[in-house]
CSV table of C-alpha atoms in Angstrom, one decimal:
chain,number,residue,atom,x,y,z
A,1,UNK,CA,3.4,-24.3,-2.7
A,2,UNK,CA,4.2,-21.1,-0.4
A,3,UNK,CA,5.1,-21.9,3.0
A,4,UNK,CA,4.1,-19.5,5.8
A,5,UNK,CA,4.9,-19.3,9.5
A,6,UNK,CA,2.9,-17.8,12.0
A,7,UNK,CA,3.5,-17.2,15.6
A,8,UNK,CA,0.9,-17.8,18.5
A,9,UNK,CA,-1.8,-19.7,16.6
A,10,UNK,CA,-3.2,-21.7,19.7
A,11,UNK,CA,-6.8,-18.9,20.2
A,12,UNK,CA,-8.0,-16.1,18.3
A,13,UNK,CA,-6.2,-13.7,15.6
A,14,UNK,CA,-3.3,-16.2,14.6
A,15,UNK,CA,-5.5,-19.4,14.7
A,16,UNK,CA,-7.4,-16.9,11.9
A,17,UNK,CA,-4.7,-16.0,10.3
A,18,UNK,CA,-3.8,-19.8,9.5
A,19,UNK,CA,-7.1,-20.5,8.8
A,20,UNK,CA,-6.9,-18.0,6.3
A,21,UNK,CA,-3.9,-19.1,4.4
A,22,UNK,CA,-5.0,-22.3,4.8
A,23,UNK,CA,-8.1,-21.6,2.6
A,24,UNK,CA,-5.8,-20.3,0.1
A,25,UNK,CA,-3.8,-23.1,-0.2
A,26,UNK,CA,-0.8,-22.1,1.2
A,27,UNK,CA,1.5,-25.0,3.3
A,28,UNK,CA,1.4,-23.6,6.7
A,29,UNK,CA,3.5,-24.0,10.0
A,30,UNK,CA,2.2,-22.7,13.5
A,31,UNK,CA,3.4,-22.3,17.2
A,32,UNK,CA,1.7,-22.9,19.8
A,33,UNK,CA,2.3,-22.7,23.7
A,34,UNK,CA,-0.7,-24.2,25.1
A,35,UNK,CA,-2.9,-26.9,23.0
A,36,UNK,CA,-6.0,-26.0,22.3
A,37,UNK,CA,-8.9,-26.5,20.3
A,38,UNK,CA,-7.8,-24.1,17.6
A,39,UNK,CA,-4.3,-26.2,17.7
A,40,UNK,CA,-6.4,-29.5,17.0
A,41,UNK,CA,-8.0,-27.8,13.9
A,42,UNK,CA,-5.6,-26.7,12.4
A,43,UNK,CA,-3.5,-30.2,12.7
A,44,UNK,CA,-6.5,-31.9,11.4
A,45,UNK,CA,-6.5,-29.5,8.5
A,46,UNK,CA,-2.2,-30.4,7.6
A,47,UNK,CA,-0.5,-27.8,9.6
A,48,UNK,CA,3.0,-28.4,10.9
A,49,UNK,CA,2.8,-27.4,14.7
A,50,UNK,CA,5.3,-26.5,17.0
A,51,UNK,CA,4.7,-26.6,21.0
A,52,UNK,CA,7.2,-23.6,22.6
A,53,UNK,CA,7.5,-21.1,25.5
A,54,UNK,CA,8.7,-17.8,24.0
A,55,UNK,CA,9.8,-16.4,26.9
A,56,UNK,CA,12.8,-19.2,26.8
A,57,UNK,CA,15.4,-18.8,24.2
A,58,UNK,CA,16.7,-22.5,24.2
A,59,UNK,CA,12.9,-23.4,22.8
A,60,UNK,CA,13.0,-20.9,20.3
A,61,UNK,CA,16.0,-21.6,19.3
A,62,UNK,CA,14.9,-25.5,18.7
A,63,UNK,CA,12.2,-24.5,16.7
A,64,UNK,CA,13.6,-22.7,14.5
A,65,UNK,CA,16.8,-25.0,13.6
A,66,UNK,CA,13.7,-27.7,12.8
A,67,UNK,CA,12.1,-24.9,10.7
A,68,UNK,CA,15.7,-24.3,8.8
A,69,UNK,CA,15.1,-28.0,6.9
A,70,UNK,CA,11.8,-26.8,5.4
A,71,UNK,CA,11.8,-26.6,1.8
A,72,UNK,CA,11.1,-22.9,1.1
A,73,UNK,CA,9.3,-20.2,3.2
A,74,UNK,CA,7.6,-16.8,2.2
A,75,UNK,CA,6.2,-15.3,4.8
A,76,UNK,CA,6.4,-15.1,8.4
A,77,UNK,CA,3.8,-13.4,10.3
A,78,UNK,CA,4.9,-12.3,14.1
A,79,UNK,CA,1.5,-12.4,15.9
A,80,UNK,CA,2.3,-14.2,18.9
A,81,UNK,CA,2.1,-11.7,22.6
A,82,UNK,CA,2.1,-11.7,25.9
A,83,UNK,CA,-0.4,-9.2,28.0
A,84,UNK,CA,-1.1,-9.0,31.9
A,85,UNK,CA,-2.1,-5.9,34.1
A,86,UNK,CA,0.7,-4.2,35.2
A,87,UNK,CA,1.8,-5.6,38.7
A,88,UNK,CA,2.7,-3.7,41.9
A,89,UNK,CA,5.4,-5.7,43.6
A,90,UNK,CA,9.1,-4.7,42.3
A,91,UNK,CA,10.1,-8.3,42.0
A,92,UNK,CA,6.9,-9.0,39.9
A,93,UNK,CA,7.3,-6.0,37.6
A,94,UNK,CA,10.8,-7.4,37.1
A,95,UNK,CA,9.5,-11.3,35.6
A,96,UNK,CA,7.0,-9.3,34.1
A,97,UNK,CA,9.3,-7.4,32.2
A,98,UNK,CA,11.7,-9.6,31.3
A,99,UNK,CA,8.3,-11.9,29.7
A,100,UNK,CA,7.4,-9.3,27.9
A,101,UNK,CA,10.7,-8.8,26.2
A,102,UNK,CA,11.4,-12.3,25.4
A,103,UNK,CA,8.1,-12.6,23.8
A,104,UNK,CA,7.7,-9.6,22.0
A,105,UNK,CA,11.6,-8.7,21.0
A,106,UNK,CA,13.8,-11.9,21.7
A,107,UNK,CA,11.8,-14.5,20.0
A,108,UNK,CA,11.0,-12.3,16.9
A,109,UNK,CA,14.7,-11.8,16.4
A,110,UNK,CA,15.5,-15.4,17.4
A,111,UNK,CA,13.2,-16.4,14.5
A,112,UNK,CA,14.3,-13.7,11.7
A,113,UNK,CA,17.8,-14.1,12.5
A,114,UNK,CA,17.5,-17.8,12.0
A,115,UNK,CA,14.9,-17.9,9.3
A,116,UNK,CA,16.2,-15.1,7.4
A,117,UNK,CA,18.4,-17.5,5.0
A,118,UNK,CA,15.1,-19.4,4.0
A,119,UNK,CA,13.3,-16.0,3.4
A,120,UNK,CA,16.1,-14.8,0.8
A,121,UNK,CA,15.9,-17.9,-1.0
A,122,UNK,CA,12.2,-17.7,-1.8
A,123,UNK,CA,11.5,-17.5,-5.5
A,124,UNK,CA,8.4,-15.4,-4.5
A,125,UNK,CA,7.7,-12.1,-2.7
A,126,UNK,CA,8.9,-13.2,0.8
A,127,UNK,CA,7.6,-10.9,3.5
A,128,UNK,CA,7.4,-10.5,7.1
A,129,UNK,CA,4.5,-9.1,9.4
A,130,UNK,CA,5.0,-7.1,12.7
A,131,UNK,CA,1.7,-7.4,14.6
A,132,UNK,CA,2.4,-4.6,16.9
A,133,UNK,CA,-0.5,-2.3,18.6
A,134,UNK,CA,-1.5,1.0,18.0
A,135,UNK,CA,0.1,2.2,21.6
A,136,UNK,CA,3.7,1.6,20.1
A,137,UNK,CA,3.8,5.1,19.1
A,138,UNK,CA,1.8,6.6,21.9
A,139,UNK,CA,1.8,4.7,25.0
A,140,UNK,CA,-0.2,3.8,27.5
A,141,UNK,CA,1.1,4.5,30.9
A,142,UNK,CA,-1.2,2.1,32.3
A,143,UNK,CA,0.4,-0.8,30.3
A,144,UNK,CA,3.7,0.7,30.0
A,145,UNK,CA,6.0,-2.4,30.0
A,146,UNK,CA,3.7,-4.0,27.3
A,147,UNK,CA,3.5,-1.2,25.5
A,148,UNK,CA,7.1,-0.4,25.5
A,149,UNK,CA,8.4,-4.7,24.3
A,150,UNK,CA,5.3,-4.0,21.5
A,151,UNK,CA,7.3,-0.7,20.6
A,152,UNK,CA,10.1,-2.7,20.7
A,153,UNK,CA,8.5,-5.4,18.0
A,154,UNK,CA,7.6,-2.6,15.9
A,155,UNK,CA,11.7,-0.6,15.7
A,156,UNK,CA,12.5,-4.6,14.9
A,157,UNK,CA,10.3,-4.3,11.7
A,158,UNK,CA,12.1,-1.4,10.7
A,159,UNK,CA,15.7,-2.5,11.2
A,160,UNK,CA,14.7,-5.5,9.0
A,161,UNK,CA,12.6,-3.7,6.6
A,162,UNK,CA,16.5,-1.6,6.3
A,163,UNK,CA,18.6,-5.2,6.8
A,164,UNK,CA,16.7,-7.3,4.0
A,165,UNK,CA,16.2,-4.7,1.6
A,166,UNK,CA,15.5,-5.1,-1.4
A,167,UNK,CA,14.6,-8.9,-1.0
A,168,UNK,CA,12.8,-9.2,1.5
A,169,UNK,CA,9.7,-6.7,2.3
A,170,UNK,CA,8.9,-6.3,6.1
A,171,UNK,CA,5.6,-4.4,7.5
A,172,UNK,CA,4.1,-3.7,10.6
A,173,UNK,CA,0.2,-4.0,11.4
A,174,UNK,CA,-1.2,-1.7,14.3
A,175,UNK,CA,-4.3,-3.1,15.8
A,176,UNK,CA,-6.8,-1.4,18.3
A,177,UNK,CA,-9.9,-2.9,19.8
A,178,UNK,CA,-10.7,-6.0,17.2
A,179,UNK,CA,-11.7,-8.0,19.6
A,180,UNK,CA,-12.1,-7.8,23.5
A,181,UNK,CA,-11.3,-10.7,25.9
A,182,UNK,CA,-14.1,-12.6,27.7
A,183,UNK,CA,-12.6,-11.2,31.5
A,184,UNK,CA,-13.5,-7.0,29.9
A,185,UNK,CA,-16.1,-5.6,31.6
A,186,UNK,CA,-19.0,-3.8,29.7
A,187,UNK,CA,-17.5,-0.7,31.2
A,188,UNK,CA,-14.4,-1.4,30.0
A,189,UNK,CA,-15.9,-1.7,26.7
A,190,UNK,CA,-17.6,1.6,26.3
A,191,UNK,CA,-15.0,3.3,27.5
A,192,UNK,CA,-12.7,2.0,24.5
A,193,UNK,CA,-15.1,2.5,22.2
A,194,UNK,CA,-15.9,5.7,23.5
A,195,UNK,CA,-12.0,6.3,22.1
A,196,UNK,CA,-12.3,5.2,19.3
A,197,UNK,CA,-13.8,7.4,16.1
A,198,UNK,CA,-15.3,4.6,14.8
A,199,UNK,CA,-17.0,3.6,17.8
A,200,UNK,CA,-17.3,-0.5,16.9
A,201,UNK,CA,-15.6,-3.2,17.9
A,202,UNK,CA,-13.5,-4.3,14.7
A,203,UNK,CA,-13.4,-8.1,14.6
A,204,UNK,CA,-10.7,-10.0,13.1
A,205,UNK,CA,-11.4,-9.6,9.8
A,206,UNK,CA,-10.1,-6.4,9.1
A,207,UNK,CA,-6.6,-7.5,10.2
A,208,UNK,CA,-6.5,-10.0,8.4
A,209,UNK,CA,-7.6,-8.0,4.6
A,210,UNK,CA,-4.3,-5.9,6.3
A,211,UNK,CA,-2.2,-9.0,6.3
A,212,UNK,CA,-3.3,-9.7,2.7
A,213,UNK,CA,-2.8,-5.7,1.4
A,214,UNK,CA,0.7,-5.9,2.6
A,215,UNK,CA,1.8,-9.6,1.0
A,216,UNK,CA,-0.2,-8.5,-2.9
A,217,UNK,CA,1.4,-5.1,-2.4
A,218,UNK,CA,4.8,-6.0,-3.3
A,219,UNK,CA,6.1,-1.6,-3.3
A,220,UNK,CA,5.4,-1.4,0.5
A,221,UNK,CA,8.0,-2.6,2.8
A,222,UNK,CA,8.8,0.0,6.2
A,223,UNK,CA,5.3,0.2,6.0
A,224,UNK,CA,2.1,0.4,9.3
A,225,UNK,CA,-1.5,0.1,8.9
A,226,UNK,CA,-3.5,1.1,11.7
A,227,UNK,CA,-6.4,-1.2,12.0
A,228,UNK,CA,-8.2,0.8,15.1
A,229,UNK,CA,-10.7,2.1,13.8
A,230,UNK,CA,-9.3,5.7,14.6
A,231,UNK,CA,-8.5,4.5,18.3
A,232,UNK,CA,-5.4,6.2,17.5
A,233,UNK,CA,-6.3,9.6,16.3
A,234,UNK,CA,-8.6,9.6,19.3
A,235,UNK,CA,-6.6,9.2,22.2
């Protein structure tokens, strides 16, 4: 049975994403920070769950060595972020900063780096997902210490696209507005949309048929799909 990993599986795109693979009868093992009702599914449905804080090496660290015993694994999917407003005060920006790299570029490295032995082995099509975001390329100065770790997630994709080559296959997905949070403001909303050619909100579904084009596709690896809906093209 193939074995994935996903990161950040507590709410929303990677609770999906398991739920997904799930379906299909893959073995599946999640983190989590914070338990939830998605976290509750997916036990119930035979997940292997792991509670850690990103932002602290130590934890990741842990996690994967308990990950190293499993039997095989072909496919890790690097969903997991972290995403506040910018702050003001100097000290603030600083935490901020340095959570935003752990999350987005530490703990993705952590995990390859210690993982990467398992991923080799696979007698499969082993791949790894970036889940970046469309501003990786062109930033928003408005979240510019988010948007610069998520640029950071997505050079990491690269390097290991380069690094495991040609064993492993490595990919990036770029989303745009899938799927706004309960605090956006109907303003807030138009005026993305407004942005964005397509002018819908996009849902989850379409990043996950992304997910699923890169692992069947076994000649793209260095690869980015945009799932935006032409957010990009628009800014």
């Amino acid at each position: 049975m193939k074995h994935a990993f996903v990161t950040g599986v507590g709410r929303r795109l990677g609770f999906a994403i398991c739920q997904r693979l799930l379906d299909q009868g893959w073995q599946v093992s999640g983190h989590y920070r914070t338990p939830s009702d998605a976290t509750t599914t997916l036990a119930g449905r035979g997940a292997t769950l792991y509670q850690a804080d990103l932002e602290d090496a130590d934890a990741v660290i842990a996690m994967v060595t308990t990950l190293q015993s499993s039997a095989r694994l072909d496919l890790i999917v690097h969903n997991a972020s972290c995403f506040t407003p910018e702050p003001d005060d100097l000290a603030a920006k600083a935490r901020w900063s340095d959570a935003c790299h752990r999350v987005h570029v530490q703990a993705p490295m952590l995990i390859n780096e210690g993982l990467g032995a398992l991923l080799q082995a696979s007698d499969g099509d082993p791949n790894v997902v970036h889940i970046t975001d469309i501003f990786a390329e062109r930033p928003d100065p408005q979240y510019r210490t988010y948007t610069a770790a998520k640029a950071g997630l997505d050079n990491l994709a690269l390097s290991y696209a380069k690094h495991w080559a040609p064993k492993v296959r490595v990919n990036r997905i770029q989303p745009g507005p899938i799927l706004f949070l309960p605090e956006h403001s109907e303003a807030h909303k138009k005026r993305v949309l407004a942005n964005t050619l397509l002018q819908r909100e996009g849902g989850l579904d379409p990043v996950l048929d992304a997910i699923w084009l890169l692992i069947d596709n076994a000649y793209l690896t260095g690869a980015v799909i945009k799932v935006d809906g032409g957010r990009f093209l628009a800014q």
